[in-house]
Short mmCIF file of C-alpha atoms in Angstrom, two decimals:
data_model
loop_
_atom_site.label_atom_id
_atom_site.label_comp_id
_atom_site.label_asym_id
_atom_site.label_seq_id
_atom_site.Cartn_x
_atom_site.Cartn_y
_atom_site.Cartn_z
CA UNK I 1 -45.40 -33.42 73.46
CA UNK I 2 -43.70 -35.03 76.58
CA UNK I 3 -44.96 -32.09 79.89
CA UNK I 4 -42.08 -31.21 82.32
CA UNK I 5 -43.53 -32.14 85.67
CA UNK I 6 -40.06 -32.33 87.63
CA UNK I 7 -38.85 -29.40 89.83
CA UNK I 8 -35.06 -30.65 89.37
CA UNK I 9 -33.18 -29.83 85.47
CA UNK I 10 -29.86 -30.35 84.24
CA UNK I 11 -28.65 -27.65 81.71
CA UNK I 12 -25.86 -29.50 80.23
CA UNK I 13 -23.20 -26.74 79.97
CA UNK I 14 -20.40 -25.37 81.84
CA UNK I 15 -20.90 -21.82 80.63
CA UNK I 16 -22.36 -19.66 83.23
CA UNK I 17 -23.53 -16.74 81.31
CA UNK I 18 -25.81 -19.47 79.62
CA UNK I 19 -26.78 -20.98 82.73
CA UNK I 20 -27.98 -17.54 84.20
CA UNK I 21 -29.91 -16.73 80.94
CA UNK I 22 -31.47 -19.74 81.16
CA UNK I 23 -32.39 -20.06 84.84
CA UNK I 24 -34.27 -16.26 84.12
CA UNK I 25 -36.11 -17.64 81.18
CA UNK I 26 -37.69 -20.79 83.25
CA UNK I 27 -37.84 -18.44 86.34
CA UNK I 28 -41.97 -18.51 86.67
CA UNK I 29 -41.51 -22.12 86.60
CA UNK I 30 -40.29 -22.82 90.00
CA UNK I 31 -37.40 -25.17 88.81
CA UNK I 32 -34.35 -25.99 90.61
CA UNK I 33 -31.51 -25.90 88.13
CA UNK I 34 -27.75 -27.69 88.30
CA UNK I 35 -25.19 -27.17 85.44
CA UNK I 36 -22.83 -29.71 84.20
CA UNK I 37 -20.26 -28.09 86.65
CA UNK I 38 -22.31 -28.25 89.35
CA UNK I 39 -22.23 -32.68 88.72
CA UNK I 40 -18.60 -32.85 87.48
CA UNK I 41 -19.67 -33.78 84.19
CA UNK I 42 -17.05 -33.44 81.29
CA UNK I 43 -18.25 -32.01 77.79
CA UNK I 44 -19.04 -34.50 75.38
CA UNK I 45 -17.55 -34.79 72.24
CA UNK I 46 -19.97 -32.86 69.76
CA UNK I 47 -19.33 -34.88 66.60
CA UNK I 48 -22.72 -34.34 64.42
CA UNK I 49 -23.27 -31.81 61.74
CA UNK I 50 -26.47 -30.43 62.71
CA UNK I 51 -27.73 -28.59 65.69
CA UNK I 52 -30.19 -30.53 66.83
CA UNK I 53 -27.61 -33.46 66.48
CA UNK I 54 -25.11 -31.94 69.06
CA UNK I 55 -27.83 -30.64 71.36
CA UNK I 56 -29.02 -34.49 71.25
CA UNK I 57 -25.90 -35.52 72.82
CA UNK I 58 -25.58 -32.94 75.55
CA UNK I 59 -28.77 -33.20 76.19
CA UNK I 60 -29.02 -37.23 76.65
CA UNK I 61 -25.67 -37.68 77.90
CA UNK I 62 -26.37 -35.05 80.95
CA UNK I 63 -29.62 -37.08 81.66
CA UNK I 64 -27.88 -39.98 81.58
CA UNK I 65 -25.16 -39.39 84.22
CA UNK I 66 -27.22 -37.41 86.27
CA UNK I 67 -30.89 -39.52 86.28
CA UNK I 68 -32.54 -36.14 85.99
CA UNK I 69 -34.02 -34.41 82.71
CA UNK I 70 -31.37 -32.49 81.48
CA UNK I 71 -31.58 -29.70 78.61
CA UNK I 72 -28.79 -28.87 76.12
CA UNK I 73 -28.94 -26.12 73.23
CA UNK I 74 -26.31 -25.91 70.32
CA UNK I 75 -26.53 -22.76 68.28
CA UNK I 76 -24.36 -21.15 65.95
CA UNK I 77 -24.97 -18.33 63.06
CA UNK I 78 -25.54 -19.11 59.37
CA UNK I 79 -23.75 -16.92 56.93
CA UNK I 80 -25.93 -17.22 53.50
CA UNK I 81 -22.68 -15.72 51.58
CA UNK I 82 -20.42 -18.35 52.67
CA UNK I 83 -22.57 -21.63 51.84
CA UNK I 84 -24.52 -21.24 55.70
CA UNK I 85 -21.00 -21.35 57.36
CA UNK I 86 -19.78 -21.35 59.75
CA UNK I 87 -22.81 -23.05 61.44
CA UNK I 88 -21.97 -25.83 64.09
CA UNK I 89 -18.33 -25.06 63.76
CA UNK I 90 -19.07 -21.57 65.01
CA UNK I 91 -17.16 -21.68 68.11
CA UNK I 92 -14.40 -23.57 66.29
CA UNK I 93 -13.74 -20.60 63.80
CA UNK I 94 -12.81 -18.50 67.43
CA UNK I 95 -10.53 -21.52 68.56
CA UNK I 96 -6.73 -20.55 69.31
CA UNK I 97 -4.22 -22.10 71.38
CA UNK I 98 -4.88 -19.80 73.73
CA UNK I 99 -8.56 -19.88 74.06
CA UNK I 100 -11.34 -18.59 71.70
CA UNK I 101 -11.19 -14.98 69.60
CA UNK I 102 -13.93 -14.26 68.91
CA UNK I 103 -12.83 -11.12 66.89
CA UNK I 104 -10.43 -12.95 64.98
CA UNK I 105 -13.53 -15.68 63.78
CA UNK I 106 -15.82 -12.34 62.86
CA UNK I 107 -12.38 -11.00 60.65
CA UNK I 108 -12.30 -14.09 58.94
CA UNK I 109 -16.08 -14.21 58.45
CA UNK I 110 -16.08 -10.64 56.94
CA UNK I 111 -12.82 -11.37 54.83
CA UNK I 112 -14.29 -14.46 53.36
CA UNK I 113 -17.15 -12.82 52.34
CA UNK I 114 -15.31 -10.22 50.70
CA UNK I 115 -13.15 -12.92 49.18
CA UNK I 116 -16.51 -14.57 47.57
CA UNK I 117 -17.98 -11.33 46.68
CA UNK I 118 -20.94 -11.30 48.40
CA UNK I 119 -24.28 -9.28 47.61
CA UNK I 120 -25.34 -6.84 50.00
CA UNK I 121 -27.31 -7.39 52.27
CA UNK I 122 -25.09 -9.97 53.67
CA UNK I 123 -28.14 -11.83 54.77
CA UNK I 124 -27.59 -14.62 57.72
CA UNK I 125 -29.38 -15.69 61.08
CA UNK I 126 -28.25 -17.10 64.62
CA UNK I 127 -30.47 -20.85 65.27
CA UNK I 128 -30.60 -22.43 68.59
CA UNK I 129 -32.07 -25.77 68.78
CA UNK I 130 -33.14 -26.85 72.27
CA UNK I 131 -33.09 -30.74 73.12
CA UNK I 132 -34.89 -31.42 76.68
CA UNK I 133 -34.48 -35.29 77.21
CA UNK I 134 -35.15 -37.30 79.87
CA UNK I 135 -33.67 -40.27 81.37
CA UNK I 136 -35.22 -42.91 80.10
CA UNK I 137 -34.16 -41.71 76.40
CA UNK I 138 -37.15 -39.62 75.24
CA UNK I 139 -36.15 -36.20 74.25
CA UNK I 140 -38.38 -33.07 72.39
CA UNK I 141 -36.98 -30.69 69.80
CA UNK I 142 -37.38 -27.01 69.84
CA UNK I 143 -35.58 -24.83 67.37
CA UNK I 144 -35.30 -20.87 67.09
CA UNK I 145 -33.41 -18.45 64.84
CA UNK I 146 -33.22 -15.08 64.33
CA UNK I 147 -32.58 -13.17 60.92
CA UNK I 148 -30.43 -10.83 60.30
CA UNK I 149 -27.76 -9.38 58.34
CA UNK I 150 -23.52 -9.77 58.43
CA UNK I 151 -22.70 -5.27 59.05
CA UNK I 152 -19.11 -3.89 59.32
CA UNK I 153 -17.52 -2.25 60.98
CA UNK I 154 -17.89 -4.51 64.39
CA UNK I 155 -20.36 -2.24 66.15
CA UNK I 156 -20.67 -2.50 70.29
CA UNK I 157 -18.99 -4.60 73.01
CA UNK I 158 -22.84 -6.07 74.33
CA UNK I 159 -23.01 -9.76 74.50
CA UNK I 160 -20.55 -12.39 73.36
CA UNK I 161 -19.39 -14.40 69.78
CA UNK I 162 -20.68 -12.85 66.58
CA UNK I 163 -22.75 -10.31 68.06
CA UNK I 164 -20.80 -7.18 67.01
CA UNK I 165 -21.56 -8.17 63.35
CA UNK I 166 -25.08 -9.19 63.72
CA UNK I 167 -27.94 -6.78 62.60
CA UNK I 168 -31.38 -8.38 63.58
CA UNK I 169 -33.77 -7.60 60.93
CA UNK I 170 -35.69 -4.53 61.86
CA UNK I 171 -33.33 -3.08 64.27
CA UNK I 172 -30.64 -0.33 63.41
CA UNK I 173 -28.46 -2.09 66.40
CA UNK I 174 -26.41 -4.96 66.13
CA UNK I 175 -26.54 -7.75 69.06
CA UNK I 176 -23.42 -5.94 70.32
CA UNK I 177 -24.95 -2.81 70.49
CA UNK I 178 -28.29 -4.37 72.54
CA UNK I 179 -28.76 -4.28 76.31
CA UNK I 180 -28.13 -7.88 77.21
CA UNK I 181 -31.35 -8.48 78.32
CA UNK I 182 -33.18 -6.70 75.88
CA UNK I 183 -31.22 -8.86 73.22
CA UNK I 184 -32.52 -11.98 75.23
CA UNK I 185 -35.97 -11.24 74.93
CA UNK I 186 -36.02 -11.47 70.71
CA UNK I 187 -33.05 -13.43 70.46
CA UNK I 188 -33.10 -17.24 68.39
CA UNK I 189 -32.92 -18.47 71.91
CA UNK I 190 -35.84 -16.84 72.99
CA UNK I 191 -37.63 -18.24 70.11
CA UNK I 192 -36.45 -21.65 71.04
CA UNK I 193 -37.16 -21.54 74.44
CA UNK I 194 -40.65 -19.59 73.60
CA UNK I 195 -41.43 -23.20 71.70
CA UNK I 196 -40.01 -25.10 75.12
CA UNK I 197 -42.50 -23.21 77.07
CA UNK I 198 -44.95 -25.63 75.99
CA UNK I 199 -43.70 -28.28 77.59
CA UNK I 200 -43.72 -26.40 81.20
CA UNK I 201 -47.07 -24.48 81.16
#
């Protein structure tokens, strides 16, 4: 495994909710972090199937423009009653002309699974995969998921996407229900970025 030993990092989004979980994760680190924003860097068009495939080319396409390791995650949540859908299209399911609804994509979810008549539990998990790559085209890999289970009613207004239908197994709470930071610390991002650690200790 490639060690960090920059103080500079690129996290290749222009979500800022992301950006602040992130810079409190890699906060004992001592590392200066920039967003695609904070560059002027447009999104790149995430056309693979897999996680790890769209993280790739945030990841490398950040580095690239900027010259400075940059570090892109793609997650998404896995429904095991609907064939592991919606998975890297989850954001797309919340797409509407007017921006993304969230609640609408967790009514479909829920009605589809209805529709297939799914067993209960409604077993699923959220996966993050983290890509850190550098500029000269090397990258590492670090995935994380959490399991859980697909609940309704949508239960809390916590957090953001799927959450309100997400039970983590071995909590009575869903991810909507959680203390955002509390959620953080067990989430499949922490998992992920528990993995990335490595490369910074």
């Amino acid at each position: 495994m490639r060690r960090f030993d920059g103080d500079r990092l690129v996290v290749a989004t222009h979500n800022t909710g992301k950006l602040e979980e992130i810079a409190d994760l890699l906060s004992p680190y001592g590392v200066s972090l920039t967003s695609n924003a904070d560059h002027g860097l447009p999104e790149p068009e995430e056309t693979e199937t897999t996680f790890v495939g769209n993280a790739r080319i945030k990841a490398h396409a950040a580095a690239h423009a900027t010259g400075l390791p940059a570090l892109a995650d793609d997650s998404g949540i896995e429904i095991d009653g609907l064939g592991g859908a919606p998975g890297v299209y989850t954001a797309d399911w919340a797409e509407t002309p007017a921006g993304r609804d969230f609640v609408m994509a967790m009514e479909r979810a829920w009605a589809e699974l209805e529709a297939a008549g799914a067993p209960f539990p409604r077993t699923a998990r959220f996966c993050c995969t983290l890509v850190l790559a550098w500029p000269d085209g090397h990258d590492e890999v670090f995935p994380g998921v959490m399991q859980g289970q697909i609940v309704w009613p949508m239960r809390g207004d916590q957090g953001h996407g799927y959450d309100p239908i997400f039970q983590p197994d071995g909590y009575s709470q869903t991810f909507g229900e959680m203390d955002r930071w509390e959620k953080n610390k067990i989430s499949h991002r922490a998992d992920a970025f528990g993995k990335l650690k490595a490369c910074f200790g």
